[in-house]
Amino acid sequence: MAVATVYHQGWTLDEISWRMFDASSVDPTMLAAIKAAALVEYNAPDYVTYLKRVFSDSPPETLTWIERWGTEESQHGKALGRWAEMADPSFKLDEAFARFRKGYKPAHFGEAGTESVRGSKRGEMIARCVVESGTSSYYAAIRDATDEPVLKEVAGRISSDEYRHYKLFYEVLQNQNEPELSFLKRLWVAVGRVNESNDDELAYAYYCANVPVTEEIAKPYNRKLYSRLAARTGMTIYRRRHIRKLVQMVAKAVGADPHGRLADWGEVILWYLMQRKAAAA
Ligand SMILES: [Fe+2]
Ligand SMILES: [Fe+2]
């Protein structure tokens, strides 16, 4: 199966140099963001179930790769969670995750249908490519921004995994025998997925990861506030090169020239928006 050509064995938690951990290099804002990211990554099994339902009539290899992908995403959650537990011994991944699970249930995970919420399998894969473009550049930005050696290593490994996931979903996208979507439709799906980044998922993960249960009553969940806090690190750690890479990956996924004018403009606009958000955060 062609998909296998982009997929190699990953890494294990035991391969990380945990002993290199340097508590004095931990930045509190980064730590808060890592805790939130750990919860989102750790929630992958639900998405595996959904994707397997949508791709149930695909070759068995595709379903195997979806499962392997989910295992890797969960491992990202474990690695980030373990790092956060070292940086803040009061943080417990399992406890924070249990709270997150209880309160966050996206609509499409609960449905029994085999339809993609993106309208088609191609749309689903474009949306996945957008997410993997985002995570790959996010972890690259973290790797480049942090001075803490273990986080640098973990973020570097995760960023490479996310890039591999992007290539996997890009290949699944190319292998679909559904009719091709129009360029506008592809762009619409991609922009729609980027917009969804503002939904509850990250904001609520940030809340569960950073507000202890004992403070829940004093500090109730407020989507706008926690969404802004969750975005704060992201907006400030990105460098222009990370945004360029992100936009090029998304451009390729929608079938545009990654080095063409659309990608150039996309980069300028996204960079401008992020600078503005960073200034407001
Ligand atoms: Fe991940
Ligand atoms: Fe990924």
Short mmCIF file of C-alpha atoms and ligand atoms in Angstrom, two decimals:
data_model
loop_
_atom_site.label_atom_id
_atom_site.label_comp_id
_atom_site.label_asym_id
_atom_site.label_seq_id
_atom_site.Cartn_x
_atom_site.Cartn_y
_atom_site.Cartn_z
CA MET A 1 0.00 0.00 0.00
CA ALA A 2 1.38 3.38 -1.01
CA VAL A 3 0.47 4.96 2.31
CA ALA A 4 3.04 2.78 4.05
CA THR A 5 5.84 4.52 2.18
CA VAL A 6 5.48 7.64 4.29
CA TYR A 7 5.13 5.80 7.56
CA HIS A 8 8.04 4.56 9.62
CA GLN A 9 8.30 3.37 13.17
CA GLY A 10 8.24 6.32 15.56
CA TRP A 11 9.79 6.64 19.02
CA THR A 12 8.95 5.60 22.56
CA LEU A 13 8.77 7.53 25.84
CA ASP A 14 11.85 5.63 27.08
CA GLU A 15 13.98 7.20 24.35
CA ILE A 16 13.50 10.71 25.76
CA SER A 17 16.41 12.04 27.84
CA TRP A 18 14.24 12.81 30.88
CA ARG A 19 17.35 13.08 33.09
CA MET A 20 18.36 16.25 31.27
CA PHE A 21 15.36 18.09 32.73
CA ASP A 22 16.28 21.57 33.95
CA ALA A 23 13.61 23.09 36.22
CA SER A 24 15.26 26.52 36.11
CA SER A 25 14.53 26.80 32.36
CA VAL A 26 10.79 26.24 32.64
CA ASP A 27 8.73 29.21 31.52
CA PRO A 28 5.33 29.33 33.32
CA THR A 29 3.37 30.52 30.26
CA MET A 30 4.86 27.76 28.15
CA LEU A 31 4.13 25.23 30.90
CA ALA A 32 0.45 26.25 30.94
CA ALA A 33 0.27 25.81 27.16
CA ILE A 34 1.96 22.41 27.28
CA LYS A 35 -0.49 21.13 29.89
CA ALA A 36 -3.41 22.13 27.63
CA ALA A 37 -1.78 20.58 24.54
CA ALA A 38 -1.24 17.34 26.48
CA LEU A 39 -4.98 16.99 27.09
CA VAL A 40 -5.94 17.67 23.47
CA GLU A 41 -3.36 15.16 22.18
CA TYR A 42 -4.38 12.56 24.74
CA ASN A 43 -7.97 12.73 23.49
CA ALA A 44 -7.06 11.10 20.15
CA PRO A 45 -8.90 7.74 20.62
CA ASP A 46 -12.28 9.46 20.10
CA TYR A 47 -11.06 10.86 16.82
CA VAL A 48 -9.77 7.44 15.76
CA THR A 49 -13.25 5.97 16.27
CA TYR A 50 -14.79 8.77 14.22
CA LEU A 51 -12.24 8.52 11.37
CA LYS A 52 -12.54 4.74 11.20
CA ARG A 53 -16.30 5.15 10.85
CA VAL A 54 -15.92 7.69 8.04
CA PHE A 55 -13.32 5.54 6.24
CA SER A 56 -14.99 2.18 7.03
CA ASP A 57 -15.16 1.20 3.34
CA SER A 58 -11.47 2.00 2.74
CA PRO A 59 -8.75 -0.64 2.32
CA PRO A 60 -7.85 -2.27 5.67
CA GLU A 61 -4.38 -0.68 5.45
CA THR A 62 -5.91 2.78 5.70
CA LEU A 63 -7.72 1.78 8.91
CA THR A 64 -4.47 0.36 10.32
CA TRP A 65 -2.68 3.66 9.62
CA ILE A 66 -5.49 5.60 11.25
CA GLU A 67 -5.06 3.47 14.39
CA ARG A 68 -1.30 3.93 14.37
CA TRP A 69 -1.77 7.66 13.92
CA GLY A 70 -4.07 7.74 16.97
CA THR A 71 -1.56 5.81 19.07
CA GLU A 72 1.10 8.37 18.19
CA GLU A 73 -1.16 11.29 19.07
CA SER A 74 -1.92 9.69 22.45
CA GLN A 75 1.80 9.25 22.99
CA HIS A 76 2.26 12.97 22.32
CA GLY A 77 -0.22 13.57 25.14
CA LYS A 78 1.69 11.23 27.45
CA ALA A 79 5.08 12.78 26.65
CA LEU A 80 3.84 16.36 27.12
CA GLY A 81 1.93 15.33 30.25
CA ARG A 82 4.98 13.65 31.75
CA TRP A 83 7.07 16.75 31.07
CA ALA A 84 4.39 18.95 32.67
CA GLU A 85 4.27 16.65 35.73
CA MET A 86 8.03 17.06 36.12
CA ALA A 87 7.81 20.84 35.74
CA ASP A 88 4.82 21.08 38.11
CA PRO A 89 4.41 18.12 40.48
CA SER A 90 0.90 19.32 41.41
CA PHE A 91 -0.24 18.62 37.83
CA LYS A 92 -1.62 15.13 37.16
CA LEU A 93 -2.29 14.28 33.52
CA ASP A 94 -4.89 11.60 34.29
CA GLU A 95 -6.87 13.80 36.66
CA ALA A 96 -6.90 16.81 34.37
CA PHE A 97 -7.77 14.57 31.43
CA ALA A 98 -10.73 13.02 33.27
CA ARG A 99 -12.15 16.51 33.86
CA PHE A 100 -11.59 17.47 30.24
CA ARG A 101 -13.33 14.32 28.99
CA LYS A 102 -16.32 14.92 31.19
CA GLY A 103 -16.91 18.44 29.92
CA TYR A 104 -15.80 18.32 26.28
CA LYS A 105 -17.71 16.25 23.74
CA PRO A 106 -17.66 17.56 20.17
CA ALA A 107 -20.92 16.81 18.35
CA HIS A 108 -19.55 14.62 15.55
CA PHE A 109 -17.81 12.18 17.90
CA GLY A 110 -21.12 11.13 19.36
CA GLU A 111 -22.94 10.51 16.09
CA ALA A 112 -23.23 7.05 14.68
CA GLY A 113 -23.25 7.97 10.97
CA THR A 114 -20.46 7.31 8.51
CA GLU A 115 -20.62 10.78 6.95
CA SER A 116 -17.72 13.13 7.50
CA VAL A 117 -18.65 16.42 9.15
CA ARG A 118 -16.67 17.97 6.28
CA GLY A 119 -19.18 16.63 3.74
CA SER A 120 -16.80 14.15 2.07
CA LYS A 121 -13.76 12.00 2.69
CA ARG A 122 -11.63 14.37 0.67
CA GLY A 123 -12.88 17.23 2.81
CA GLU A 124 -12.10 15.23 5.95
CA MET A 125 -8.53 14.65 4.78
CA ILE A 126 -8.02 18.31 3.87
CA ALA A 127 -9.19 19.24 7.37
CA ARG A 128 -6.78 16.68 8.87
CA CYS A 129 -3.94 18.10 6.76
CA VAL A 130 -4.76 21.57 8.10
CA VAL A 131 -4.61 20.30 11.70
CA GLU A 132 -1.33 18.46 11.14
CA SER A 133 0.14 21.56 9.44
CA GLY A 134 -0.86 23.57 12.50
CA THR A 135 0.50 21.12 15.06
CA SER A 136 3.72 20.49 13.13
CA SER A 137 4.52 24.21 13.03
CA TYR A 138 3.33 24.78 16.61
CA TYR A 139 5.69 22.17 18.05
CA ALA A 140 8.51 23.41 15.82
CA ALA A 141 7.92 26.89 17.28
CA ILE A 142 7.98 25.45 20.83
CA ARG A 143 11.17 23.50 20.08
CA ASP A 144 12.82 26.71 18.83
CA ALA A 145 11.47 28.92 21.64
CA THR A 146 12.23 26.85 24.74
CA ASP A 147 15.57 26.61 26.53
CA GLU A 148 14.45 23.59 28.54
CA PRO A 149 16.34 20.64 26.99
CA VAL A 150 13.73 17.91 27.53
CA LEU A 151 10.88 20.01 26.15
CA LYS A 152 13.08 20.93 23.21
CA GLU A 153 13.61 17.25 22.46
CA VAL A 154 9.97 16.24 22.99
CA ALA A 155 8.64 19.13 20.87
CA GLY A 156 11.14 18.32 18.09
CA ARG A 157 10.09 14.68 18.00
CA ILE A 158 6.39 15.58 18.03
CA SER A 159 6.82 18.16 15.28
CA SER A 160 8.39 15.51 13.02
CA ASP A 161 5.56 13.09 13.80
CA GLU A 162 2.97 15.73 12.90
CA TYR A 163 4.71 16.34 9.60
CA ARG A 164 4.58 12.61 8.92
CA HIS A 165 0.88 12.59 9.80
CA TYR A 166 0.36 15.39 7.31
CA LYS A 167 2.06 13.32 4.60
CA LEU A 168 -0.04 10.29 5.54
CA PHE A 169 -3.34 12.18 5.28
CA TYR A 170 -2.19 13.93 2.12
CA GLU A 171 -1.59 10.53 0.57
CA VAL A 172 -4.97 9.19 1.73
CA LEU A 173 -6.51 12.33 0.21
CA GLN A 174 -4.86 11.62 -3.15
CA ASN A 175 -6.01 7.98 -3.04
CA GLN A 176 -9.73 8.76 -2.69
CA ASN A 177 -11.85 7.71 -5.64
CA GLU A 178 -14.54 10.26 -4.81
CA PRO A 179 -14.98 13.09 -7.32
CA GLU A 180 -12.44 15.90 -6.91
CA LEU A 181 -13.71 18.95 -4.97
CA SER A 182 -13.59 22.35 -6.62
CA PHE A 183 -10.73 24.61 -5.57
CA LEU A 184 -13.14 26.95 -3.76
CA LYS A 185 -14.69 24.05 -1.87
CA ARG A 186 -11.21 22.84 -0.83
CA LEU A 187 -10.28 26.31 0.32
CA TRP A 188 -13.60 26.58 2.18
CA VAL A 189 -12.95 23.35 4.10
CA ALA A 190 -9.41 24.50 5.00
CA VAL A 191 -10.48 27.95 6.16
CA GLY A 192 -13.40 26.40 8.06
CA ARG A 193 -11.02 24.12 9.92
CA VAL A 194 -8.67 26.99 10.75
CA ASN A 195 -11.65 28.89 12.16
CA GLU A 196 -12.64 25.96 14.32
CA SER A 197 -9.37 26.41 16.19
CA ASN A 198 -11.36 29.02 18.10
CA ASP A 199 -13.84 26.44 19.41
CA ASP A 200 -14.02 25.07 22.92
CA GLU A 201 -11.46 22.28 22.59
CA LEU A 202 -8.24 24.13 23.37
CA ALA A 203 -9.88 26.73 25.62
CA TYR A 204 -11.52 24.06 27.77
CA ALA A 205 -8.35 21.93 27.81
CA TYR A 206 -6.44 24.99 28.98
CA TYR A 207 -9.01 25.52 31.75
CA CYS A 208 -8.98 21.89 32.98
CA ALA A 209 -5.19 21.74 32.84
CA ASN A 210 -4.54 25.00 34.64
CA VAL A 211 -7.41 25.69 37.04
CA PRO A 212 -7.42 23.17 39.93
CA VAL A 213 -10.74 21.51 40.85
CA THR A 214 -10.66 23.35 44.18
CA GLU A 215 -10.79 26.68 42.34
CA GLU A 216 -13.57 25.75 39.92
CA ILE A 217 -16.26 27.66 41.82
CA ALA A 218 -14.17 30.77 42.26
CA LYS A 219 -13.00 30.64 38.63
CA PRO A 220 -15.81 29.21 36.48
CA TYR A 221 -15.10 28.33 32.86
CA ASN A 222 -15.33 31.29 30.53
CA ARG A 223 -14.74 30.40 26.92
CA LYS A 224 -13.62 33.83 25.78
CA LEU A 225 -11.15 34.31 28.59
CA TYR A 226 -9.59 30.84 28.42
CA SER A 227 -9.51 30.89 24.67
CA ARG A 228 -7.46 34.10 24.88
CA LEU A 229 -5.17 32.66 27.55
CA ALA A 230 -4.72 29.46 25.55
CA ALA A 231 -3.78 31.44 22.44
CA ARG A 232 -1.32 33.64 24.31
CA THR A 233 1.72 31.38 24.09
CA GLY A 234 1.06 30.33 20.54
CA MET A 235 0.84 33.85 19.26
CA THR A 236 4.09 34.92 20.87
CA ILE A 237 6.38 31.96 20.14
CA TYR A 238 5.77 31.73 16.40
CA ARG A 239 8.44 33.13 14.13
CA ARG A 240 7.81 34.07 10.53
CA ARG A 241 9.45 30.89 9.23
CA HIS A 242 7.01 28.70 11.17
CA ILE A 243 4.07 30.57 9.66
CA ARG A 244 5.58 30.27 6.19
CA LYS A 245 5.91 26.50 6.55
CA LEU A 246 2.37 26.20 7.91
CA VAL A 247 0.85 28.16 5.03
CA GLN A 248 2.87 26.23 2.44
CA MET A 249 1.63 22.92 3.85
CA VAL A 250 -2.00 24.09 3.85
CA ALA A 251 -1.62 25.50 0.31
CA LYS A 252 -0.35 22.14 -0.92
CA ALA A 253 -3.25 20.33 0.78
CA VAL A 254 -5.82 22.46 -1.06
CA GLY A 255 -4.00 21.96 -4.34
CA ALA A 256 -2.46 25.45 -4.61
CA ASP A 257 1.19 26.18 -5.39
CA PRO A 258 3.01 26.24 -2.01
CA HIS A 259 5.38 28.84 -3.48
CA GLY A 260 2.73 30.74 -5.43
CA ARG A 261 1.03 34.06 -4.87
CA LEU A 262 -1.87 32.63 -2.85
CA ALA A 263 0.56 31.11 -0.33
CA ASP A 264 2.56 34.36 -0.20
CA TRP A 265 -0.57 36.35 0.59
CA GLY A 266 -1.77 33.73 3.05
CA GLU A 267 1.53 34.04 4.90
CA VAL A 268 1.36 37.85 5.02
CA ILE A 269 -2.24 37.85 6.27
CA LEU A 270 -1.76 35.09 8.87
CA TRP A 271 1.46 36.69 10.16
CA TYR A 272 -0.31 40.04 10.47
CA LEU A 273 -3.27 38.50 12.34
CA MET A 274 -0.99 36.64 14.72
CA GLN A 275 1.10 39.71 15.48
CA ARG A 276 -2.09 41.59 16.25
CA LYS A 277 -3.37 38.83 18.54
CA ALA A 278 0.02 38.60 20.24
CA ALA A 279 -0.04 42.32 20.93
CA ALA A 280 -3.56 42.05 22.37
CA ALA A 281 -2.85 38.99 24.52
FE FE B 1 0.09 15.21 18.02
FE FE B 2 -0.61 14.56 14.33
#
